[in-house]
Every structure is written in structure tokens, then in C-alpha cells.
Amino acid sequence: RQAGNWYPNREIYPEGLKPLGDALREMGLGFTLWVEPERVYPDTQLACEHPEWLLSVPGDASYLFNLGNPEARRFLTDRISALIAEAGVTCYRQDFNMEPAGAWQAADAPDRVGMSEIRHIEGLYAFWDELLARHPGLIIDNCASGGRRIDLETISRSVPLWRSDVQCSLDFNPIAMQTQTQGLAPWVPLSAGCCRSPDRYSFRSALGPGMVVIWTTRALEERVDFPERLPLARELLAELLRVRPYFYGDFYPLVPFSLSAKAWTAWQLHRPDMGEGLVLALRRPQSEQTRLESPLHGLDPSARYELQNADTGEVTVASGSELLEKGVCIDIAERPGSALVLYRQVG
């Protein structure tokens, strides 16, 4: 209920956020600042000083900060920009946990239906554009209750590091990460999956350009000493860094989209500029299928490719034409289980 007090709490941060930002920078770390600027609660500083900038939300105790008001937007831009500059923020995370439609509809004139929403969203884009212009290199993390604001305009300015609130649950199903990736990857090149358990199947289910790992909570829940898991955790993170460049390439689903626990999911990531890529296959917990055979895509039929099984280290060589026509054959004995094949052009 402090949303609307956009100033550091001086009891906790007597010198503001600068000492924290300085310490992080000295350690070579970035700084993510998490703010929900469009939501304002009663009795906060903003609600008391500028009620004319707020729209009432039917059925909600909070107000909607009206980004369609140019004066209000200038204030918010200056305020958030000052926080970013003070703390040396490298990633500005904007959340949005309310239903705004009622506020916009109530503010519309009868002959101007929809204009409040249009002006607000235009203001949002202008707000982000100004922050990016003032702070070169700034990353904007677009949350909005987890993935509820992923569109062509927002992804041109931001990245969704928390794609859905489905992974708020400690025991969320990794199939959710698999299907999010398959659904988003053709349209949204940059996003982050979430892994709550340091096991290979869960981790590979969340592979992407970025990843959120929340392992210590899971270890406590299972009464497991986290240090026992560190060797595997390090191995998995090294694998993420190894394959991450491929997520900037072309995405090819190798099986149809499915939410079923009896299915497989698999896709190919191909970097034509590098002549490299990967095939990731995931056998879900109730699948009776032990083998996947699928042709690959985007390869040079006249070239030869070296394929390496990331788990066994086994290396094979095949022609591009063979891989395009017959493809790869992947066996997964465990369920759930995973397989990762890396390939590169060798001639």
C-alpha cells in the first residue's frame, strides 16, 4: 500500500539508494529496481498532492495514474529517471497489477469512447522512450502481473523477464515453461523462463535467452542442503551460457504444440550466420514414447554437420541433405527426461 510514494524510505535508506547502487557496481553487478508506477493507493504522497492526475478504478481501493495526462507523465518520467540516476539502476522493472478498463471507460466522454485508453498507452510508450533516451543501455523489464503486457510495441522497448505468474507456485509444472517458449519464441525473441528445481528436466524446460532460477527456496522446502546441489547447479548454468546464443537464431518447433503430460515437446534453434544450432527434446512424465525422429530445418544441404549429444558426449557427422530429409533420432529412456543435441557445420 505504499504504491504512490516513489521515494526511498529514509528509515531504511538514510542516504537514499546511491550507496546500494555504488556497492553493486563495485561488485560488477547490475541493479534491478522494481516499481509499479501506474497504481496509486489513497493517502500516499502522490494521491494527496496530485489527485487530478488519478483515475478512480471501480471496485478497487487504488487509483490509476493517468499517463494520458502530459503533465502527470512528465512528473513520473522525472521521478523514475531520478531514481535510476541516483541508484545507478541498470534494469528498470515495471509492474502493473490492476484492471484499468473501468477507469478508462468512466473517464471517456460519450462521443470519445476508447480515447482514455489510447492516450494512456501512448503515454506509456512515450514514458519508456524517454527513460531509454535519458539512460543509454538501460533495460526495461516488462512484468504486468506476469506477461499480461507482451505486444509488438512493448517488446520493441522492453523484455519480459517474468513471462507469467503461473510460476509463482513452488510446484508449478515445467510443461508451462515449455509451452510458453513454444508459443512466444516465433514472435518474442527475448524473454526469460523460470526454473524452481535444479534438475536437468526442469532446467531444460526453462532454457531461453534469459532464465530466472529460484533454487534455495525449493531446497528448503525439500529439506535438502543446497550445497549438495551446487555441482549440478554449476553444470546447468554453464549449459545455459553455452546455448544462449542460439536463442538469437531461427526457431523451429519439431512437434505440434500440446499441453498434455503424455506428449513430447521438441524444437530446433538455428543460427545460419554461425552454421550452428541445437535440438532440444523433452519427454513429459506420462509419455509412453521413447524415441523422436524429426527432420531439421535451415541447414545447407551441401554441407556436413557435426552433432554432439550434450549428455553422453557422443559425436556423429551427417550431411545437411540427410539431416533435412531424414533428420535426427533422439532416445530418452527416463520420464520425465530430456536430450540436448548441439550441431555445427564442419565443411
mmCIF file of C-alpha atoms in Angstrom:
data_model
loop_
_atom_site.group_PDB
_atom_site.id
_atom_site.type_symbol
_atom_site.label_atom_id
_atom_site.label_comp_id
_atom_site.label_asym_id
_atom_site.label_seq_id
_atom_site.Cartn_x
_atom_site.Cartn_y
_atom_site.Cartn_z
ATOM 1 C CA ARG A 1 0.000 0.000 0.000
ATOM 2 C CA GLN A 2 2.994 2.273 -0.479
ATOM 3 C CA ALA A 3 2.381 2.492 -4.229
ATOM 4 C CA GLY A 4 2.298 6.242 -4.809
ATOM 5 C CA ASN A 5 5.242 7.043 -2.511
ATOM 6 C CA TRP A 6 8.001 6.951 -5.104
ATOM 7 C CA TYR A 7 10.839 7.992 -2.795
ATOM 8 C CA PRO A 8 13.282 5.798 -0.841
ATOM 9 C CA ASN A 9 12.263 5.151 2.758
ATOM 10 C CA ARG A 10 14.795 7.206 4.709
ATOM 11 C CA GLU A 11 14.493 4.990 7.789
ATOM 12 C CA ILE A 12 15.822 2.077 5.740
ATOM 13 C CA TYR A 13 17.915 4.037 3.244
ATOM 14 C CA PRO A 14 19.032 7.172 5.124
ATOM 15 C CA GLU A 15 21.306 8.189 2.236
ATOM 16 C CA GLY A 16 18.890 7.094 -0.475
ATOM 17 C CA LEU A 17 19.640 4.277 -2.917
ATOM 18 C CA LYS A 18 23.023 5.570 -4.064
ATOM 19 C CA PRO A 19 25.176 3.595 -1.566
ATOM 20 C CA LEU A 20 23.415 0.395 -2.614
ATOM 21 C CA GLY A 21 23.957 1.117 -6.295
ATOM 22 C CA ASP A 22 27.601 2.005 -5.687
ATOM 23 C CA ALA A 23 28.212 -1.251 -3.809
ATOM 24 C CA LEU A 24 26.623 -3.320 -6.567
ATOM 25 C CA ARG A 25 28.648 -1.570 -9.237
ATOM 26 C CA GLU A 26 31.873 -2.222 -7.302
ATOM 27 C CA MET A 27 30.989 -5.930 -7.264
ATOM 28 C CA GLY A 28 30.404 -5.882 -11.014
ATOM 29 C CA LEU A 29 26.674 -6.488 -10.600
ATOM 30 C CA GLY A 30 23.667 -4.813 -12.163
ATOM 31 C CA PHE A 31 20.788 -3.310 -10.204
ATOM 32 C CA THR A 32 17.122 -4.060 -10.877
ATOM 33 C CA LEU A 33 14.646 -1.614 -9.362
ATOM 34 C CA TRP A 34 11.045 -2.902 -9.211
ATOM 35 C CA VAL A 35 8.319 -0.244 -9.384
ATOM 36 C CA GLU A 36 4.575 -0.228 -10.068
ATOM 37 C CA PRO A 37 4.131 3.426 -11.077
ATOM 38 C CA GLU A 38 0.632 3.275 -12.572
ATOM 39 C CA ARG A 39 -1.001 2.146 -9.320
ATOM 40 C CA VAL A 40 -1.568 4.718 -6.583
ATOM 41 C CA TYR A 41 -3.101 3.993 -3.197
ATOM 42 C CA PRO A 42 -5.079 6.550 -1.134
ATOM 43 C CA ASP A 43 -3.144 8.558 1.466
ATOM 44 C CA THR A 44 0.159 8.179 -0.361
ATOM 45 C CA GLN A 45 2.146 11.275 -1.257
ATOM 46 C CA LEU A 46 1.047 11.305 -4.882
ATOM 47 C CA ALA A 47 -2.626 10.784 -4.037
ATOM 48 C CA CYS A 48 -2.558 13.680 -1.572
ATOM 49 C CA GLU A 49 -0.582 16.135 -3.699
ATOM 50 C CA HIS A 50 -1.959 15.450 -7.190
ATOM 51 C CA PRO A 51 -5.421 13.852 -7.144
ATOM 52 C CA GLU A 52 -6.077 15.468 -10.545
ATOM 53 C CA TRP A 53 -3.572 13.023 -12.095
ATOM 54 C CA LEU A 54 -5.504 9.955 -10.926
ATOM 55 C CA LEU A 55 -8.461 7.992 -12.260
ATOM 56 C CA SER A 56 -10.777 6.045 -9.956
ATOM 57 C CA VAL A 57 -10.921 2.299 -10.542
ATOM 58 C CA PRO A 58 -14.383 0.790 -9.884
ATOM 59 C CA GLY A 59 -14.174 -1.954 -7.263
ATOM 60 C CA ASP A 60 -10.511 -1.219 -6.458
ATOM 61 C CA ALA A 61 -9.159 0.710 -3.487
ATOM 62 C CA SER A 62 -6.314 2.079 -5.596
ATOM 63 C CA TYR A 63 -6.232 4.690 -8.359
ATOM 64 C CA LEU A 64 -4.854 4.529 -11.890
ATOM 65 C CA PHE A 65 -2.097 7.054 -12.563
ATOM 66 C CA ASN A 66 -3.148 8.737 -15.793
ATOM 67 C CA LEU A 67 -0.246 8.503 -18.224
ATOM 68 C CA GLY A 68 -2.507 10.127 -20.807
ATOM 69 C CA ASN A 69 -2.089 13.405 -18.903
ATOM 70 C CA PRO A 70 1.071 15.091 -20.286
ATOM 71 C CA GLU A 71 1.788 16.950 -17.037
ATOM 72 C CA ALA A 72 1.438 13.763 -14.995
ATOM 73 C CA ARG A 73 3.638 11.849 -17.408
ATOM 74 C CA ARG A 74 6.383 14.486 -17.211
ATOM 75 C CA PHE A 75 6.353 14.250 -13.428
ATOM 76 C CA LEU A 76 6.555 10.461 -13.436
ATOM 77 C CA THR A 77 9.310 10.453 -16.059
ATOM 78 C CA ASP A 78 11.405 12.850 -13.975
ATOM 79 C CA ARG A 79 10.739 10.905 -10.754
ATOM 80 C CA ILE A 80 11.631 7.464 -12.096
ATOM 81 C CA SER A 81 14.566 8.896 -14.049
ATOM 82 C CA ALA A 82 15.903 10.447 -10.838
ATOM 83 C CA LEU A 83 15.700 7.077 -9.054
ATOM 84 C CA ILE A 84 17.533 5.387 -11.934
ATOM 85 C CA ALA A 85 20.274 8.028 -11.915
ATOM 86 C CA GLU A 86 20.612 8.107 -8.124
ATOM 87 C CA ALA A 87 20.976 4.345 -7.737
ATOM 88 C CA GLY A 88 22.779 3.564 -10.994
ATOM 89 C CA VAL A 89 19.902 1.281 -11.949
ATOM 90 C CA THR A 90 20.717 -0.942 -14.933
ATOM 91 C CA CYS A 91 17.335 -2.700 -15.205
ATOM 92 C CA TYR A 92 14.085 -0.856 -14.529
ATOM 93 C CA ARG A 93 11.308 -3.370 -13.809
ATOM 94 C CA GLN A 94 7.780 -2.020 -14.307
ATOM 95 C CA ASP A 95 4.868 -3.975 -12.877
ATOM 96 C CA PHE A 96 1.133 -3.431 -13.380
ATOM 97 C CA ASN A 97 -1.261 -5.361 -11.114
ATOM 98 C CA MET A 98 -4.680 -3.867 -11.703
ATOM 99 C CA GLU A 99 -7.604 -3.875 -14.145
ATOM 100 C CA PRO A 100 -7.612 -0.426 -15.805
ATOM 101 C CA ALA A 101 -10.553 -0.780 -18.206
ATOM 102 C CA GLY A 102 -13.178 0.527 -15.766
ATOM 103 C CA ALA A 103 -11.164 3.662 -15.029
ATOM 104 C CA TRP A 104 -10.704 4.424 -18.711
ATOM 105 C CA GLN A 105 -14.359 3.812 -19.525
ATOM 106 C CA ALA A 106 -15.510 6.076 -16.685
ATOM 107 C CA ALA A 107 -13.195 8.858 -17.901
ATOM 108 C CA ASP A 108 -14.368 8.714 -21.538
ATOM 109 C CA ALA A 109 -16.766 11.302 -22.931
ATOM 110 C CA PRO A 110 -19.825 9.690 -24.601
ATOM 111 C CA ASP A 111 -18.571 10.658 -28.055
ATOM 112 C CA ARG A 112 -14.932 9.729 -27.344
ATOM 113 C CA VAL A 113 -15.180 6.108 -26.228
ATOM 114 C CA GLY A 114 -11.748 4.469 -26.044
ATOM 115 C CA MET A 115 -9.734 7.688 -26.022
ATOM 116 C CA SER A 116 -8.646 7.441 -22.359
ATOM 117 C CA GLU A 117 -7.108 4.052 -23.005
ATOM 118 C CA ILE A 118 -5.455 5.194 -26.236
ATOM 119 C CA ARG A 119 -3.892 8.255 -24.582
ATOM 120 C CA HIS A 120 -2.719 6.203 -21.597
ATOM 121 C CA ILE A 121 -0.971 3.595 -23.739
ATOM 122 C CA GLU A 122 0.563 6.279 -25.951
ATOM 123 C CA GLY A 123 1.796 7.865 -22.716
ATOM 124 C CA LEU A 124 3.267 4.571 -21.547
ATOM 125 C CA TYR A 125 5.313 4.222 -24.733
ATOM 126 C CA ALA A 126 6.427 7.868 -24.516
ATOM 127 C CA PHE A 127 7.413 7.356 -20.868
ATOM 128 C CA TRP A 128 9.575 4.351 -21.711
ATOM 129 C CA ASP A 129 11.080 6.044 -24.769
ATOM 130 C CA GLU A 130 12.170 8.998 -22.650
ATOM 131 C CA LEU A 131 13.727 6.741 -19.985
ATOM 132 C CA LEU A 132 15.681 4.875 -22.664
ATOM 133 C CA ALA A 133 16.819 8.156 -24.225
ATOM 134 C CA ARG A 134 17.979 9.573 -20.883
ATOM 135 C CA HIS A 135 19.715 6.382 -19.752
ATOM 136 C CA PRO A 136 21.554 4.680 -22.657
ATOM 137 C CA GLY A 137 21.910 0.962 -22.082
ATOM 138 C CA LEU A 138 19.004 0.779 -19.644
ATOM 139 C CA ILE A 139 16.998 -2.458 -19.748
ATOM 140 C CA ILE A 140 13.256 -2.253 -19.119
ATOM 141 C CA ASP A 141 11.796 -5.437 -17.631
ATOM 142 C CA ASN A 142 8.112 -5.606 -18.548
ATOM 143 C CA CYS A 143 6.170 -7.592 -15.949
ATOM 144 C CA ALA A 144 2.461 -6.566 -15.644
ATOM 145 C CA SER A 145 1.245 -9.392 -13.381
ATOM 146 C CA GLY A 146 3.444 -11.714 -15.387
ATOM 147 C CA GLY A 147 3.268 -11.419 -19.159
ATOM 148 C CA ARG A 148 -0.002 -9.502 -19.479
ATOM 149 C CA ARG A 149 1.546 -6.709 -21.498
ATOM 150 C CA ILE A 150 3.530 -8.513 -24.176
ATOM 151 C CA ASP A 151 2.830 -6.863 -27.531
ATOM 152 C CA LEU A 152 4.789 -5.627 -30.523
ATOM 153 C CA GLU A 153 5.221 -2.132 -29.072
ATOM 154 C CA THR A 154 6.321 -3.219 -25.599
ATOM 155 C CA ILE A 155 8.824 -5.814 -26.864
ATOM 156 C CA SER A 156 10.437 -3.139 -29.040
ATOM 157 C CA ARG A 157 11.289 -1.317 -25.799
ATOM 158 C CA SER A 158 11.453 -3.998 -23.102
ATOM 159 C CA VAL A 159 11.989 -7.667 -22.248
ATOM 160 C CA PRO A 160 9.611 -9.866 -20.205
ATOM 161 C CA LEU A 161 11.802 -11.472 -17.549
ATOM 162 C CA TRP A 162 8.739 -12.952 -15.793
ATOM 163 C CA ARG A 163 6.518 -14.315 -18.548
ATOM 164 C CA SER A 164 3.613 -15.487 -16.383
ATOM 165 C CA ASP A 165 2.537 -15.662 -12.748
ATOM 166 C CA VAL A 166 1.905 -19.387 -13.184
ATOM 167 C CA GLN A 167 5.442 -19.941 -11.888
ATOM 168 C CA CYS A 168 4.678 -18.130 -8.616
ATOM 169 C CA SER A 169 3.648 -21.541 -7.266
ATOM 170 C CA LEU A 170 6.510 -23.587 -5.817
ATOM 171 C CA ASP A 171 5.233 -26.714 -7.536
ATOM 172 C CA PHE A 172 4.344 -25.244 -10.928
ATOM 173 C CA ASN A 173 4.558 -27.706 -13.797
ATOM 174 C CA PRO A 174 7.622 -27.336 -16.091
ATOM 175 C CA ILE A 175 5.289 -28.037 -19.019
ATOM 176 C CA ALA A 176 4.130 -24.438 -18.539
ATOM 177 C CA MET A 177 7.641 -23.206 -19.364
ATOM 178 C CA GLN A 178 7.895 -25.487 -22.398
ATOM 179 C CA THR A 179 4.620 -24.271 -23.872
ATOM 180 C CA GLN A 180 5.362 -20.627 -23.079
ATOM 181 C CA THR A 181 8.615 -20.914 -25.020
ATOM 182 C CA GLN A 182 6.995 -22.654 -27.970
ATOM 183 C CA GLY A 183 4.197 -20.080 -28.070
ATOM 184 C CA LEU A 184 6.328 -16.977 -27.606
ATOM 185 C CA ALA A 185 9.542 -17.792 -29.470
ATOM 186 C CA PRO A 186 8.196 -17.216 -33.029
ATOM 187 C CA TRP A 187 7.099 -13.686 -32.043
ATOM 188 C CA VAL A 188 9.043 -12.604 -28.945
ATOM 189 C CA PRO A 189 12.784 -13.127 -29.391
ATOM 190 C CA LEU A 190 13.827 -12.118 -25.863
ATOM 191 C CA SER A 191 12.256 -13.434 -22.656
ATOM 192 C CA ALA A 192 13.209 -15.471 -19.588
ATOM 193 C CA GLY A 193 11.951 -18.843 -18.443
ATOM 194 C CA CYS A 194 11.789 -19.862 -14.786
ATOM 195 C CA CYS A 195 13.302 -22.894 -13.063
ATOM 196 C CA ARG A 196 12.491 -23.646 -9.429
ATOM 197 C CA SER A 197 14.265 -27.010 -9.155
ATOM 198 C CA PRO A 198 17.903 -27.710 -10.108
ATOM 199 C CA ASP A 199 17.234 -30.901 -12.032
ATOM 200 C CA ARG A 200 18.035 -31.342 -15.714
ATOM 201 C CA TYR A 201 14.461 -31.778 -16.982
ATOM 202 C CA SER A 202 13.105 -28.704 -15.174
ATOM 203 C CA PHE A 203 16.120 -26.646 -16.163
ATOM 204 C CA ARG A 204 15.953 -27.513 -19.840
ATOM 205 C CA SER A 205 12.212 -26.873 -19.789
ATOM 206 C CA ALA A 206 13.068 -23.257 -18.959
ATOM 207 C CA LEU A 207 16.004 -22.732 -21.338
ATOM 208 C CA GLY A 208 15.860 -19.399 -23.119
ATOM 209 C CA PRO A 209 17.756 -16.179 -23.782
ATOM 210 C CA GLY A 210 17.400 -15.486 -20.052
ATOM 211 C CA MET A 211 16.403 -17.523 -17.039
ATOM 212 C CA VAL A 212 15.092 -16.905 -13.550
ATOM 213 C CA VAL A 213 16.427 -19.525 -11.117
ATOM 214 C CA ILE A 214 14.801 -19.883 -7.686
ATOM 215 C CA TRP A 215 16.540 -22.876 -6.137
ATOM 216 C CA THR A 216 17.229 -22.113 -2.483
ATOM 217 C CA THR A 217 13.511 -21.931 -1.645
ATOM 218 C CA ARG A 218 12.922 -25.316 -3.259
ATOM 219 C CA ALA A 219 15.866 -26.817 -1.387
ATOM 220 C CA LEU A 220 14.450 -25.586 1.925
ATOM 221 C CA GLU A 221 11.026 -26.946 1.047
ATOM 222 C CA GLU A 222 12.509 -30.384 0.333
ATOM 223 C CA ARG A 223 14.805 -30.264 3.374
ATOM 224 C CA VAL A 224 17.837 -30.634 1.124
ATOM 225 C CA ASP A 225 21.140 -28.924 1.769
ATOM 226 C CA PHE A 226 21.647 -26.638 -1.207
ATOM 227 C CA PRO A 227 25.461 -27.072 -1.218
ATOM 228 C CA GLU A 228 24.886 -30.709 -2.205
ATOM 229 C CA ARG A 229 23.262 -29.440 -5.387
ATOM 230 C CA LEU A 230 25.912 -26.888 -6.270
ATOM 231 C CA PRO A 231 27.921 -29.103 -8.689
ATOM 232 C CA LEU A 232 24.798 -29.838 -10.760
ATOM 233 C CA ALA A 233 23.655 -26.204 -10.495
ATOM 234 C CA ARG A 234 27.005 -25.005 -11.846
ATOM 235 C CA GLU A 235 26.859 -27.552 -14.651
ATOM 236 C CA LEU A 236 23.361 -26.483 -15.673
ATOM 237 C CA LEU A 237 24.188 -22.767 -15.606
ATOM 238 C CA ALA A 238 27.262 -23.426 -17.749
ATOM 239 C CA GLU A 239 24.977 -25.212 -20.211
ATOM 240 C CA LEU A 240 22.661 -22.185 -20.308
ATOM 241 C CA LEU A 241 25.559 -19.861 -21.119
ATOM 242 C CA ARG A 242 26.764 -22.273 -23.789
ATOM 243 C CA VAL A 243 23.449 -22.472 -25.647
ATOM 244 C CA ARG A 244 22.106 -18.969 -25.041
ATOM 245 C CA PRO A 245 23.491 -17.501 -28.305
ATOM 246 C CA TYR A 246 21.353 -19.930 -30.304
ATOM 247 C CA PHE A 247 18.173 -18.293 -28.989
ATOM 248 C CA TYR A 248 19.007 -15.303 -31.187
ATOM 249 C CA GLY A 249 18.524 -17.516 -34.221
ATOM 250 C CA ASP A 250 15.634 -19.165 -36.051
ATOM 251 C CA PHE A 251 13.099 -21.190 -34.063
ATOM 252 C CA TYR A 252 11.556 -24.364 -35.494
ATOM 253 C CA PRO A 253 9.056 -26.446 -33.479
ATOM 254 C CA LEU A 254 9.640 -30.137 -34.277
ATOM 255 C CA VAL A 255 6.376 -31.453 -32.792
ATOM 256 C CA PRO A 256 2.876 -29.929 -32.559
ATOM 257 C CA PHE A 257 2.002 -27.720 -29.611
ATOM 258 C CA SER A 258 0.481 -29.695 -26.738
ATOM 259 C CA LEU A 259 -0.264 -29.244 -23.035
ATOM 260 C CA SER A 260 -0.583 -32.995 -22.498
ATOM 261 C CA ALA A 261 1.681 -34.725 -19.997
ATOM 262 C CA LYS A 262 1.630 -37.718 -22.376
ATOM 263 C CA ALA A 263 3.343 -35.835 -25.197
ATOM 264 C CA TRP A 264 6.861 -34.750 -26.121
ATOM 265 C CA THR A 265 7.936 -31.261 -26.963
ATOM 266 C CA ALA A 266 10.953 -30.511 -29.130
ATOM 267 C CA TRP A 267 12.390 -27.656 -31.150
ATOM 268 C CA GLN A 268 15.413 -26.629 -33.159
ATOM 269 C CA LEU A 269 17.278 -23.336 -32.817
ATOM 270 C CA HIS A 270 19.424 -22.491 -35.829
ATOM 271 C CA ARG A 271 21.973 -19.720 -36.388
ATOM 272 C CA PRO A 272 22.523 -19.563 -40.176
ATOM 273 C CA ASP A 273 25.180 -16.875 -39.654
ATOM 274 C CA MET A 274 27.205 -19.279 -37.485
ATOM 275 C CA GLY A 275 26.315 -22.584 -39.137
ATOM 276 C CA GLU A 276 25.408 -23.856 -35.674
ATOM 277 C CA GLY A 277 22.387 -24.687 -33.584
ATOM 278 C CA LEU A 278 20.747 -27.108 -31.222
ATOM 279 C CA VAL A 279 17.909 -29.573 -30.900
ATOM 280 C CA LEU A 280 16.149 -29.789 -27.535
ATOM 281 C CA ALA A 281 13.729 -32.636 -26.799
ATOM 282 C CA LEU A 282 11.683 -33.115 -23.636
ATOM 283 C CA ARG A 283 9.793 -36.292 -22.803
ATOM 284 C CA ARG A 284 6.958 -35.488 -20.430
ATOM 285 C CA PRO A 285 6.156 -37.544 -17.324
ATOM 286 C CA GLN A 286 3.321 -39.654 -18.754
ATOM 287 C CA SER A 287 4.676 -40.181 -22.262
ATOM 288 C CA GLU A 288 4.946 -43.781 -23.469
ATOM 289 C CA GLN A 289 7.048 -42.673 -26.447
ATOM 290 C CA THR A 290 10.785 -43.336 -26.049
ATOM 291 C CA ARG A 291 12.092 -42.059 -29.402
ATOM 292 C CA LEU A 292 11.697 -38.958 -31.549
ATOM 293 C CA GLU A 293 12.649 -38.805 -35.218
ATOM 294 C CA SER A 294 12.382 -35.448 -36.947
ATOM 295 C CA PRO A 295 13.912 -33.689 -39.960
ATOM 296 C CA LEU A 296 15.763 -30.448 -39.261
ATOM 297 C CA HIS A 297 15.393 -27.068 -40.919
ATOM 298 C CA GLY A 298 17.506 -24.255 -42.348
ATOM 299 C CA LEU A 299 20.667 -26.292 -42.961
ATOM 300 C CA ASP A 300 22.905 -26.147 -46.017
ATOM 301 C CA PRO A 301 22.198 -29.395 -47.930
ATOM 302 C CA SER A 302 25.696 -29.380 -49.444
ATOM 303 C CA ALA A 303 27.497 -29.012 -46.102
ATOM 304 C CA ARG A 304 28.439 -31.532 -43.432
ATOM 305 C CA TYR A 305 27.495 -31.151 -39.777
ATOM 306 C CA GLU A 306 28.974 -32.467 -36.561
ATOM 307 C CA LEU A 307 26.362 -33.356 -33.931
ATOM 308 C CA GLN A 308 27.209 -33.779 -30.255
ATOM 309 C CA ASN A 309 24.974 -35.270 -27.574
ATOM 310 C CA ALA A 310 25.392 -32.884 -24.625
ATOM 311 C CA ASP A 311 24.731 -35.660 -22.093
ATOM 312 C CA THR A 312 26.860 -38.516 -23.450
ATOM 313 C CA GLY A 313 29.441 -36.568 -25.438
ATOM 314 C CA GLU A 314 28.821 -38.850 -28.430
ATOM 315 C CA VAL A 315 29.721 -37.170 -31.746
ATOM 316 C CA THR A 316 28.334 -38.080 -35.162
ATOM 317 C CA VAL A 317 28.690 -36.480 -38.587
ATOM 318 C CA ALA A 318 25.934 -36.195 -41.191
ATOM 319 C CA SER A 319 25.314 -34.261 -44.394
ATOM 320 C CA GLY A 320 22.944 -31.333 -44.443
ATOM 321 C CA SER A 321 20.763 -33.064 -47.013
ATOM 322 C CA GLU A 322 20.479 -36.143 -44.794
ATOM 323 C CA LEU A 323 19.501 -34.048 -41.772
ATOM 324 C CA LEU A 324 16.966 -32.115 -43.821
ATOM 325 C CA GLU A 325 15.365 -35.260 -45.210
ATOM 326 C CA LYS A 326 15.740 -37.911 -42.504
ATOM 327 C CA GLY A 327 16.625 -35.697 -39.556
ATOM 328 C CA VAL A 328 17.816 -36.718 -36.125
ATOM 329 C CA CYS A 329 16.846 -39.665 -33.958
ATOM 330 C CA ILE A 330 16.646 -38.964 -30.220
ATOM 331 C CA ASP A 331 16.100 -41.574 -27.494
ATOM 332 C CA ILE A 332 15.031 -40.614 -23.970
ATOM 333 C CA ALA A 333 14.660 -43.517 -21.547
ATOM 334 C CA GLU A 334 13.580 -41.563 -18.470
ATOM 335 C CA ARG A 335 10.261 -39.853 -17.974
ATOM 336 C CA PRO A 336 10.314 -37.042 -17.497
ATOM 337 C CA GLY A 337 13.563 -36.727 -19.364
ATOM 338 C CA SER A 338 15.436 -34.527 -21.795
ATOM 339 C CA ALA A 339 18.014 -34.608 -24.558
ATOM 340 C CA LEU A 340 20.133 -31.811 -25.958
ATOM 341 C CA VAL A 341 22.000 -32.113 -29.252
ATOM 342 C CA LEU A 342 24.392 -29.386 -30.418
ATOM 343 C CA TYR A 343 25.490 -29.198 -34.028
ATOM 344 C CA ARG A 344 27.911 -27.179 -36.137
ATOM 345 C CA GLN A 345 28.838 -27.011 -39.781
ATOM 346 C CA VAL A 346 32.244 -28.601 -40.406
ATOM 347 C CA GLY A 347 32.557 -28.427 -44.176
#
